[in-house]
Amino acid sequence: MSRKIKRYSRKTIITLILIIISLFCVFPFFWMLVTSVKMKSELFQYPPSLWPSKWHWENYKKVWTSVPFGRFYINSVICAVCITIGQLTTCSLGAYAFARLNFRGRDRLFLLYLATLMIPFQVIMIPLYSIIVKLNWIDTYQGIIVPSLFSAYGTFLLRQFFMGVPKELEESVKIDGGGYLVCFFRIMLPLSKAALATLGIFVFLFSWNNFLWPLLVVNTIPMHTLPLGITLFQSRSTTDWNLIMGASCIAMMPLLIVFLFAQQYFIEGITVGAVKG
């Protein structure tokens, strides 16, 4: 009985600690939602109120009407989807080449490829911008999308997963006359759904929230993405925090939807290799 009581008390304490930590994590999102439905005069009152005196849902209408927010949404969807699909394609092909193809200097080339992860983006930002200018891609979709279609991190992540796939599966395909592409599409891709979903979530999250690179290559308001569009609610003299919070709530919705649909694969992907046997 004493052991059962100790186990129960320990589980209860751990559960309470996790609940408290979860509340701390959820509270900023709750505060963002509450702020988005407040009047501007209520934002800086003292003491601050947890609930608004009246829920002003018309703030979300102002978000859509005061700026071309729908256009910003379309731009972000186009860029995020294209970058995600592009990185999944290039990273999976590169990872398969580094994991299964035997060619001279493969490991050295892969180490050189990984070395690019140590170079900060601020170092290559100016040369990359010069290339975009020479290609006349300023203020275009390809100027935002193309530089982000390749990722050393994604290639490394998928390569480690591909190396864990038994080679006997590919050898059976090769015996039947299949080549590397057949092995890639019929063996590797079906088995790597969890890893691809994990990488896809990371890439979509990064491209959806990317601010610095679109800020450099976008000059006109109709080409703004959501992170750039939200800054339009801020000026030198005033900042509409309630509209900024409302725009942030709207911008957060696709991320939640993507995570909910890919949650199963995401959890499976981050736990691959954790348990052997």
PDB file of C-alpha atoms in Angstrom:
ATOM      1  CA  MET A   1       0.000   0.000   0.000  1.00  0.00           C
ATOM      2  CA  SER A   2       2.812   2.397   0.836  1.00  0.00           C
ATOM      3  CA  ARG A   3       4.401   1.807  -2.577  1.00  0.00           C
ATOM      4  CA  LYS A   4       1.105   2.427  -4.340  1.00  0.00           C
ATOM      5  CA  ILE A   5       0.586   5.624  -2.359  1.00  0.00           C
ATOM      6  CA  LYS A   6       4.095   6.807  -3.249  1.00  0.00           C
ATOM      7  CA  ARG A   7       3.519   6.039  -6.940  1.00  0.00           C
ATOM      8  CA  TYR A   8       0.167   7.803  -6.920  1.00  0.00           C
ATOM      9  CA  SER A   9       1.543  10.845  -5.107  1.00  0.00           C
ATOM     10  CA  ARG A  10       4.513  11.005  -7.471  1.00  0.00           C
ATOM     11  CA  LYS A  11       2.274  10.831 -10.546  1.00  0.00           C
ATOM     12  CA  THR A  12      -0.009  13.474  -9.039  1.00  0.00           C
ATOM     13  CA  ILE A  13       2.887  15.851  -8.407  1.00  0.00           C
ATOM     14  CA  ILE A  14       4.283  15.325 -11.917  1.00  0.00           C
ATOM     15  CA  THR A  15       0.830  15.899 -13.407  1.00  0.00           C
ATOM     16  CA  LEU A  16       0.382  19.141 -11.456  1.00  0.00           C
ATOM     17  CA  ILE A  17       3.815  20.367 -12.535  1.00  0.00           C
ATOM     18  CA  LEU A  18       3.031  19.595 -16.177  1.00  0.00           C
ATOM     19  CA  ILE A  19      -0.324  21.381 -15.906  1.00  0.00           C
ATOM     20  CA  ILE A  20       1.358  24.482 -14.484  1.00  0.00           C
ATOM     21  CA  ILE A  21       4.002  24.446 -17.227  1.00  0.00           C
ATOM     22  CA  SER A  22       1.275  23.997 -19.859  1.00  0.00           C
ATOM     23  CA  LEU A  23      -0.640  26.987 -18.482  1.00  0.00           C
ATOM     24  CA  PHE A  24       2.499  29.125 -18.716  1.00  0.00           C
ATOM     25  CA  CYS A  25       2.941  28.026 -22.343  1.00  0.00           C
ATOM     26  CA  VAL A  26      -0.708  28.617 -23.292  1.00  0.00           C
ATOM     27  CA  PHE A  27      -1.107  31.957 -21.504  1.00  0.00           C
ATOM     28  CA  PRO A  28       0.707  34.075 -24.187  1.00  0.00           C
ATOM     29  CA  PHE A  29      -1.673  32.716 -26.847  1.00  0.00           C
ATOM     30  CA  PHE A  30      -4.643  33.414 -24.583  1.00  0.00           C
ATOM     31  CA  TRP A  31      -3.399  36.960 -23.981  1.00  0.00           C
ATOM     32  CA  MET A  32      -2.935  37.449 -27.725  1.00  0.00           C
ATOM     33  CA  LEU A  33      -6.537  36.361 -28.383  1.00  0.00           C
ATOM     34  CA  VAL A  34      -7.939  38.575 -25.619  1.00  0.00           C
ATOM     35  CA  THR A  35      -5.912  41.586 -26.775  1.00  0.00           C
ATOM     36  CA  SER A  36      -7.181  41.135 -30.328  1.00  0.00           C
ATOM     37  CA  VAL A  37     -10.793  41.764 -29.231  1.00  0.00           C
ATOM     38  CA  LYS A  38     -10.104  44.760 -26.974  1.00  0.00           C
ATOM     39  CA  MET A  39     -10.564  48.419 -27.761  1.00  0.00           C
ATOM     40  CA  LYS A  40      -7.385  50.427 -28.195  1.00  0.00           C
ATOM     41  CA  SER A  41      -8.187  52.419 -25.038  1.00  0.00           C
ATOM     42  CA  GLU A  42      -8.232  49.227 -22.937  1.00  0.00           C
ATOM     43  CA  LEU A  43      -4.773  48.028 -23.917  1.00  0.00           C
ATOM     44  CA  PHE A  44      -2.777  50.224 -21.547  1.00  0.00           C
ATOM     45  CA  GLN A  45      -5.150  50.667 -18.651  1.00  0.00           C
ATOM     46  CA  TYR A  46      -3.820  50.074 -15.158  1.00  0.00           C
ATOM     47  CA  PRO A  47      -4.280  47.637 -13.581  1.00  0.00           C
ATOM     48  CA  PRO A  48      -4.515  45.511 -16.744  1.00  0.00           C
ATOM     49  CA  SER A  49      -7.728  43.573 -17.198  1.00  0.00           C
ATOM     50  CA  LEU A  50      -7.716  39.921 -18.118  1.00  0.00           C
ATOM     51  CA  TRP A  51     -11.080  40.145 -19.888  1.00  0.00           C
ATOM     52  CA  PRO A  52     -12.244  42.953 -22.157  1.00  0.00           C
ATOM     53  CA  SER A  53     -15.296  44.973 -21.164  1.00  0.00           C
ATOM     54  CA  LYS A  54     -16.797  44.037 -24.526  1.00  0.00           C
ATOM     55  CA  TRP A  55     -15.614  41.569 -27.149  1.00  0.00           C
ATOM     56  CA  HIS A  56     -14.928  43.635 -30.264  1.00  0.00           C
ATOM     57  CA  TRP A  57     -14.843  41.026 -33.032  1.00  0.00           C
ATOM     58  CA  GLU A  58     -14.971  43.836 -35.577  1.00  0.00           C
ATOM     59  CA  ASN A  59     -11.221  44.180 -35.047  1.00  0.00           C
ATOM     60  CA  TYR A  60     -10.766  41.151 -37.296  1.00  0.00           C
ATOM     61  CA  LYS A  61     -12.842  42.896 -39.972  1.00  0.00           C
ATOM     62  CA  LYS A  62     -10.557  45.907 -39.697  1.00  0.00           C
ATOM     63  CA  VAL A  63      -7.559  43.628 -40.220  1.00  0.00           C
ATOM     64  CA  TRP A  64      -8.962  42.493 -43.580  1.00  0.00           C
ATOM     65  CA  THR A  65     -10.230  45.887 -44.730  1.00  0.00           C
ATOM     66  CA  SER A  66      -7.516  48.325 -43.593  1.00  0.00           C
ATOM     67  CA  VAL A  67      -4.805  46.521 -45.596  1.00  0.00           C
ATOM     68  CA  PRO A  68      -4.941  43.909 -48.407  1.00  0.00           C
ATOM     69  CA  PHE A  69      -4.592  41.127 -45.826  1.00  0.00           C
ATOM     70  CA  GLY A  70      -6.146  38.521 -48.090  1.00  0.00           C
ATOM     71  CA  ARG A  71      -3.443  39.194 -50.664  1.00  0.00           C
ATOM     72  CA  PHE A  72      -0.785  38.774 -47.990  1.00  0.00           C
ATOM     73  CA  TYR A  73      -2.355  35.446 -47.060  1.00  0.00           C
ATOM     74  CA  ILE A  74      -2.258  34.215 -50.651  1.00  0.00           C
ATOM     75  CA  ASN A  75       1.387  35.282 -51.007  1.00  0.00           C
ATOM     76  CA  SER A  76       2.366  33.425 -47.843  1.00  0.00           C
ATOM     77  CA  VAL A  77       0.488  30.283 -48.902  1.00  0.00           C
ATOM     78  CA  ILE A  78       2.140  30.273 -52.345  1.00  0.00           C
ATOM     79  CA  CYS A  79       5.640  30.822 -50.946  1.00  0.00           C
ATOM     80  CA  ALA A  80       5.293  28.372 -48.034  1.00  0.00           C
ATOM     81  CA  VAL A  81       3.790  25.570 -50.118  1.00  0.00           C
ATOM     82  CA  CYS A  82       6.309  25.944 -52.968  1.00  0.00           C
ATOM     83  CA  ILE A  83       9.274  26.094 -50.576  1.00  0.00           C
ATOM     84  CA  THR A  84       8.026  23.062 -48.633  1.00  0.00           C
ATOM     85  CA  ILE A  85       7.461  20.952 -51.755  1.00  0.00           C
ATOM     86  CA  GLY A  86      10.764  22.112 -53.240  1.00  0.00           C
ATOM     87  CA  GLN A  87      12.793  21.291 -50.147  1.00  0.00           C
ATOM     88  CA  LEU A  88      11.170  17.892 -49.726  1.00  0.00           C
ATOM     89  CA  THR A  89      12.044  17.107 -53.344  1.00  0.00           C
ATOM     90  CA  THR A  90      15.649  18.350 -53.371  1.00  0.00           C
ATOM     91  CA  CYS A  91      16.493  17.139 -49.865  1.00  0.00           C
ATOM     92  CA  SER A  92      15.083  13.654 -50.415  1.00  0.00           C
ATOM     93  CA  LEU A  93      16.947  13.224 -53.715  1.00  0.00           C
ATOM     94  CA  GLY A  94      20.196  14.564 -52.266  1.00  0.00           C
ATOM     95  CA  ALA A  95      19.838  12.486 -49.119  1.00  0.00           C
ATOM     96  CA  TYR A  96      19.274   9.310 -51.139  1.00  0.00           C
ATOM     97  CA  ALA A  97      22.363  10.053 -53.244  1.00  0.00           C
ATOM     98  CA  PHE A  98      24.528  10.568 -50.163  1.00  0.00           C
ATOM     99  CA  ALA A  99      23.076   7.519 -48.391  1.00  0.00           C
ATOM    100  CA  ARG A 100      22.999   4.904 -51.165  1.00  0.00           C
ATOM    101  CA  LEU A 101      25.015   5.985 -54.196  1.00  0.00           C
ATOM    102  CA  ASN A 102      28.705   5.111 -54.084  1.00  0.00           C
ATOM    103  CA  PHE A 103      30.802   7.679 -55.907  1.00  0.00           C
ATOM    104  CA  ARG A 104      34.254   9.111 -55.413  1.00  0.00           C
ATOM    105  CA  GLY A 105      34.502  11.774 -52.724  1.00  0.00           C
ATOM    106  CA  ARG A 106      30.954  11.230 -51.470  1.00  0.00           C
ATOM    107  CA  ASP A 107      31.715  11.565 -47.756  1.00  0.00           C
ATOM    108  CA  ARG A 108      33.995  14.573 -48.239  1.00  0.00           C
ATOM    109  CA  LEU A 109      31.398  16.290 -50.364  1.00  0.00           C
ATOM    110  CA  PHE A 110      28.762  15.594 -47.730  1.00  0.00           C
ATOM    111  CA  LEU A 111      30.963  17.078 -44.989  1.00  0.00           C
ATOM    112  CA  LEU A 112      31.519  20.138 -47.164  1.00  0.00           C
ATOM    113  CA  TYR A 113      27.770  20.364 -47.666  1.00  0.00           C
ATOM    114  CA  LEU A 114      27.173  20.174 -43.911  1.00  0.00           C
ATOM    115  CA  ALA A 115      29.797  22.861 -43.324  1.00  0.00           C
ATOM    116  CA  THR A 116      27.402  25.376 -44.887  1.00  0.00           C
ATOM    117  CA  LEU A 117      25.254  25.038 -41.749  1.00  0.00           C
ATOM    118  CA  MET A 118      27.952  26.907 -39.809  1.00  0.00           C
ATOM    119  CA  ILE A 119      27.720  29.948 -42.090  1.00  0.00           C
ATOM    120  CA  PRO A 120      25.193  32.511 -40.776  1.00  0.00           C
ATOM    121  CA  PHE A 121      22.604  33.742 -43.223  1.00  0.00           C
ATOM    122  CA  GLN A 122      23.758  37.327 -42.649  1.00  0.00           C
ATOM    123  CA  VAL A 123      27.087  36.419 -44.274  1.00  0.00           C
ATOM    124  CA  ILE A 124      25.586  35.200 -47.565  1.00  0.00           C
ATOM    125  CA  MET A 125      22.699  37.654 -47.555  1.00  0.00           C
ATOM    126  CA  ILE A 126      24.412  40.370 -49.605  1.00  0.00           C
ATOM    127  CA  PRO A 127      25.875  38.033 -52.304  1.00  0.00           C
ATOM    128  CA  LEU A 128      22.534  36.257 -52.576  1.00  0.00           C
ATOM    129  CA  TYR A 129      20.739  39.573 -52.945  1.00  0.00           C
ATOM    130  CA  SER A 130      23.186  40.605 -55.697  1.00  0.00           C
ATOM    131  CA  ILE A 131      22.372  37.417 -57.617  1.00  0.00           C
ATOM    132  CA  ILE A 132      18.639  38.078 -57.268  1.00  0.00           C
ATOM    133  CA  VAL A 133      19.134  41.626 -58.588  1.00  0.00           C
ATOM    134  CA  LYS A 134      21.104  40.404 -61.629  1.00  0.00           C
ATOM    135  CA  LEU A 135      18.394  37.843 -62.382  1.00  0.00           C
ATOM    136  CA  ASN A 136      15.781  40.621 -62.159  1.00  0.00           C
ATOM    137  CA  TRP A 137      13.868  38.684 -59.508  1.00  0.00           C
ATOM    138  CA  ILE A 138      13.279  41.578 -57.124  1.00  0.00           C
ATOM    139  CA  ASP A 139       9.639  41.812 -56.014  1.00  0.00           C
ATOM    140  CA  THR A 140       8.756  38.422 -57.519  1.00  0.00           C
ATOM    141  CA  TYR A 141       7.693  35.034 -56.182  1.00  0.00           C
ATOM    142  CA  GLN A 142      10.797  33.321 -57.551  1.00  0.00           C
ATOM    143  CA  GLY A 143      12.992  35.814 -55.705  1.00  0.00           C
ATOM    144  CA  ILE A 144      11.417  34.708 -52.416  1.00  0.00           C
ATOM    145  CA  ILE A 145      11.102  30.999 -53.193  1.00  0.00           C
ATOM    146  CA  VAL A 146      14.146  29.847 -55.165  1.00  0.00           C
ATOM    147  CA  PRO A 147      16.898  30.671 -52.588  1.00  0.00           C
ATOM    148  CA  SER A 148      15.031  28.556 -50.004  1.00  0.00           C
ATOM    149  CA  LEU A 149      14.529  25.446 -52.136  1.00  0.00           C
ATOM    150  CA  PHE A 150      17.695  23.775 -50.839  1.00  0.00           C
ATOM    151  CA  SER A 151      18.631  22.884 -47.286  1.00  0.00           C
ATOM    152  CA  ALA A 152      21.687  21.143 -45.865  1.00  0.00           C
ATOM    153  CA  TYR A 153      19.805  20.422 -42.643  1.00  0.00           C
ATOM    154  CA  GLY A 154      16.963  18.689 -44.486  1.00  0.00           C
ATOM    155  CA  THR A 155      19.414  16.645 -46.525  1.00  0.00           C
ATOM    156  CA  PHE A 156      21.232  15.566 -43.369  1.00  0.00           C
ATOM    157  CA  LEU A 157      17.969  14.659 -41.607  1.00  0.00           C
ATOM    158  CA  LEU A 158      16.699  12.476 -44.450  1.00  0.00           C
ATOM    159  CA  ARG A 159      20.111  10.936 -45.099  1.00  0.00           C
ATOM    160  CA  GLN A 160      20.283   9.670 -41.520  1.00  0.00           C
ATOM    161  CA  PHE A 161      16.834   8.158 -41.930  1.00  0.00           C
ATOM    162  CA  PHE A 162      17.658   6.526 -45.277  1.00  0.00           C
ATOM    163  CA  MET A 163      20.791   4.964 -43.830  1.00  0.00           C
ATOM    164  CA  GLY A 164      18.615   3.169 -41.282  1.00  0.00           C
ATOM    165  CA  VAL A 165      16.567   1.449 -43.991  1.00  0.00           C
ATOM    166  CA  PRO A 166      17.810  -2.139 -44.571  1.00  0.00           C
ATOM    167  CA  LYS A 167      19.692  -2.523 -47.832  1.00  0.00           C
ATOM    168  CA  GLU A 168      18.091  -5.929 -48.395  1.00  0.00           C
ATOM    169  CA  LEU A 169      14.868  -4.195 -49.431  1.00  0.00           C
ATOM    170  CA  GLU A 170      16.662  -2.392 -52.251  1.00  0.00           C
ATOM    171  CA  GLU A 171      18.593  -5.484 -53.266  1.00  0.00           C
ATOM    172  CA  SER A 172      15.350  -7.375 -53.804  1.00  0.00           C
ATOM    173  CA  VAL A 173      14.182  -4.624 -56.160  1.00  0.00           C
ATOM    174  CA  LYS A 174      17.495  -4.610 -58.017  1.00  0.00           C
ATOM    175  CA  ILE A 175      17.257  -8.386 -58.484  1.00  0.00           C
ATOM    176  CA  ASP A 176      13.929  -7.814 -60.265  1.00  0.00           C
ATOM    177  CA  GLY A 177      15.639  -5.349 -62.599  1.00  0.00           C
ATOM    178  CA  GLY A 178      14.808  -2.079 -60.842  1.00  0.00           C
ATOM    179  CA  GLY A 179      17.309   0.773 -60.685  1.00  0.00           C
ATOM    180  CA  TYR A 180      18.033   3.481 -58.151  1.00  0.00           C
ATOM    181  CA  LEU A 181      14.991   5.549 -59.080  1.00  0.00           C
ATOM    182  CA  VAL A 182      12.688   2.559 -58.664  1.00  0.00           C
ATOM    183  CA  CYS A 183      14.186   1.871 -55.235  1.00  0.00           C
ATOM    184  CA  PHE A 184      13.804   5.532 -54.322  1.00  0.00           C
ATOM    185  CA  PHE A 185      10.150   5.851 -55.299  1.00  0.00           C
ATOM    186  CA  ARG A 186       8.958   2.360 -54.284  1.00  0.00           C
ATOM    187  CA  ILE A 187      11.058   1.692 -51.186  1.00  0.00           C
ATOM    188  CA  MET A 188      12.505   4.856 -49.685  1.00  0.00           C
ATOM    189  CA  LEU A 189       9.649   7.324 -50.052  1.00  0.00           C
ATOM    190  CA  PRO A 190       6.879   5.036 -48.731  1.00  0.00           C
ATOM    191  CA  LEU A 191       9.024   4.127 -45.706  1.00  0.00           C
ATOM    192  CA  SER A 192      10.032   7.715 -44.971  1.00  0.00           C
ATOM    193  CA  LYS A 193       6.606   9.304 -44.556  1.00  0.00           C
ATOM    194  CA  ALA A 194       7.332  10.167 -40.915  1.00  0.00           C
ATOM    195  CA  ALA A 195      10.675  11.788 -41.703  1.00  0.00           C
ATOM    196  CA  LEU A 196       9.219  13.703 -44.668  1.00  0.00           C
ATOM    197  CA  ALA A 197       6.297  14.932 -42.557  1.00  0.00           C
ATOM    198  CA  THR A 198       8.672  16.092 -39.828  1.00  0.00           C
ATOM    199  CA  LEU A 199      10.848  17.979 -42.282  1.00  0.00           C
ATOM    200  CA  GLY A 200       7.780  19.359 -44.046  1.00  0.00           C
ATOM    201  CA  ILE A 201       6.425  20.835 -40.798  1.00  0.00           C
ATOM    202  CA  PHE A 202       9.774  22.454 -39.981  1.00  0.00           C
ATOM    203  CA  VAL A 203      10.132  23.914 -43.483  1.00  0.00           C
ATOM    204  CA  PHE A 204       6.542  25.164 -43.634  1.00  0.00           C
ATOM    205  CA  LEU A 205       6.893  26.792 -40.209  1.00  0.00           C
ATOM    206  CA  PHE A 206      10.144  28.515 -41.194  1.00  0.00           C
ATOM    207  CA  SER A 207       8.903  29.742 -44.573  1.00  0.00           C
ATOM    208  CA  TRP A 208       5.552  30.908 -43.151  1.00  0.00           C
ATOM    209  CA  ASN A 209       7.275  33.013 -40.466  1.00  0.00           C
ATOM    210  CA  ASN A 210      10.241  34.129 -42.566  1.00  0.00           C
ATOM    211  CA  PHE A 211      10.639  37.883 -42.302  1.00  0.00           C
ATOM    212  CA  LEU A 212      14.177  38.940 -43.200  1.00  0.00           C
ATOM    213  CA  TRP A 213      14.512  37.598 -46.744  1.00  0.00           C
ATOM    214  CA  PRO A 214      11.075  38.777 -47.998  1.00  0.00           C
ATOM    215  CA  LEU A 215      11.877  42.158 -46.439  1.00  0.00           C
ATOM    216  CA  LEU A 216      14.928  42.408 -48.696  1.00  0.00           C
ATOM    217  CA  VAL A 217      13.448  41.295 -52.010  1.00  0.00           C
ATOM    218  CA  VAL A 218       9.908  42.717 -51.744  1.00  0.00           C
ATOM    219  CA  ASN A 219       9.351  46.390 -52.561  1.00  0.00           C
ATOM    220  CA  THR A 220       5.604  46.732 -53.128  1.00  0.00           C
ATOM    221  CA  ILE A 221       2.703  46.141 -50.736  1.00  0.00           C
ATOM    222  CA  PRO A 222       0.821  43.644 -52.994  1.00  0.00           C
ATOM    223  CA  MET A 223       3.833  41.291 -52.793  1.00  0.00           C
ATOM    224  CA  HIS A 224       4.024  41.384 -48.983  1.00  0.00           C
ATOM    225  CA  THR A 225       3.827  38.143 -47.050  1.00  0.00           C
ATOM    226  CA  LEU A 226       2.039  37.925 -43.704  1.00  0.00           C
ATOM    227  CA  PRO A 227       5.065  38.810 -41.497  1.00  0.00           C
ATOM    228  CA  LEU A 228       5.616  41.930 -43.597  1.00  0.00           C
ATOM    229  CA  GLY A 229       1.921  42.745 -43.785  1.00  0.00           C
ATOM    230  CA  ILE A 230       1.525  42.693 -40.005  1.00  0.00           C
ATOM    231  CA  THR A 231       4.128  45.477 -39.696  1.00  0.00           C
ATOM    232  CA  LEU A 232       1.792  47.805 -41.626  1.00  0.00           C
ATOM    233  CA  PHE A 233      -0.315  48.149 -38.474  1.00  0.00           C
ATOM    234  CA  GLN A 234       2.649  49.883 -36.861  1.00  0.00           C
ATOM    235  CA  SER A 235       3.751  53.417 -37.690  1.00  0.00           C
ATOM    236  CA  ARG A 236       6.207  55.923 -36.226  1.00  0.00           C
ATOM    237  CA  SER A 237       3.579  57.531 -34.016  1.00  0.00           C
ATOM    238  CA  THR A 238       1.120  54.750 -33.142  1.00  0.00           C
ATOM    239  CA  THR A 239       0.871  50.995 -32.957  1.00  0.00           C
ATOM    240  CA  ASP A 240      -2.471  49.215 -33.227  1.00  0.00           C
ATOM    241  CA  TRP A 241      -1.666  46.325 -30.905  1.00  0.00           C
ATOM    242  CA  ASN A 242      -5.189  44.930 -31.014  1.00  0.00           C
ATOM    243  CA  LEU A 243      -5.042  44.705 -34.822  1.00  0.00           C
ATOM    244  CA  ILE A 244      -1.541  43.232 -34.698  1.00  0.00           C
ATOM    245  CA  MET A 245      -2.726  40.542 -32.298  1.00  0.00           C
ATOM    246  CA  GLY A 246      -5.773  39.865 -34.459  1.00  0.00           C
ATOM    247  CA  ALA A 247      -3.589  39.533 -37.555  1.00  0.00           C
ATOM    248  CA  SER A 248      -1.250  37.215 -35.644  1.00  0.00           C
ATOM    249  CA  CYS A 249      -4.176  34.996 -34.613  1.00  0.00           C
ATOM    250  CA  ILE A 250      -5.316  34.746 -38.238  1.00  0.00           C
ATOM    251  CA  ALA A 251      -1.780  34.058 -39.433  1.00  0.00           C
ATOM    252  CA  MET A 252      -1.363  31.290 -36.866  1.00  0.00           C
ATOM    253  CA  MET A 253      -4.312  29.218 -38.099  1.00  0.00           C
ATOM    254  CA  PRO A 254      -2.578  27.417 -41.028  1.00  0.00           C
ATOM    255  CA  LEU A 255       0.282  26.364 -38.747  1.00  0.00           C
ATOM    256  CA  LEU A 256      -2.144  24.725 -36.331  1.00  0.00           C
ATOM    257  CA  ILE A 257      -3.990  23.003 -39.172  1.00  0.00           C
ATOM    258  CA  VAL A 258      -0.757  21.644 -40.693  1.00  0.00           C
ATOM    259  CA  PHE A 259       0.439  20.368 -37.331  1.00  0.00           C
ATOM    260  CA  LEU A 260      -2.895  18.713 -36.491  1.00  0.00           C
ATOM    261  CA  PHE A 261      -2.998  16.863 -39.817  1.00  0.00           C
ATOM    262  CA  ALA A 262       0.652  15.774 -39.628  1.00  0.00           C
ATOM    263  CA  GLN A 263       0.833  15.288 -35.856  1.00  0.00           C
ATOM    264  CA  GLN A 264       0.937  11.505 -36.031  1.00  0.00           C
ATOM    265  CA  TYR A 265       3.785  11.470 -38.547  1.00  0.00           C
ATOM    266  CA  PHE A 266       5.568  14.271 -36.686  1.00  0.00           C
ATOM    267  CA  ILE A 267       5.645  12.385 -33.377  1.00  0.00           C
ATOM    268  CA  GLU A 268       6.695   9.209 -35.166  1.00  0.00           C
ATOM    269  CA  GLY A 269       9.428  11.086 -37.033  1.00  0.00           C
ATOM    270  CA  ILE A 270      11.052  12.647 -33.981  1.00  0.00           C
ATOM    271  CA  THR A 271      11.027   9.308 -32.133  1.00  0.00           C
ATOM    272  CA  VAL A 272      12.525   7.257 -34.976  1.00  0.00           C
ATOM    273  CA  GLY A 273      15.593   5.484 -33.653  1.00  0.00           C
ATOM    274  CA  ALA A 274      14.784   6.243 -30.008  1.00  0.00           C
ATOM    275  CA  VAL A 275      13.865   2.607 -29.304  1.00  0.00           C
ATOM    276  CA  LYS A 276      15.688  -0.257 -30.923  1.00  0.00           C
ATOM    277  CA  GLY A 277      14.703  -3.872 -31.088  1.00  0.00           C
TER     278      GLY A 277
END
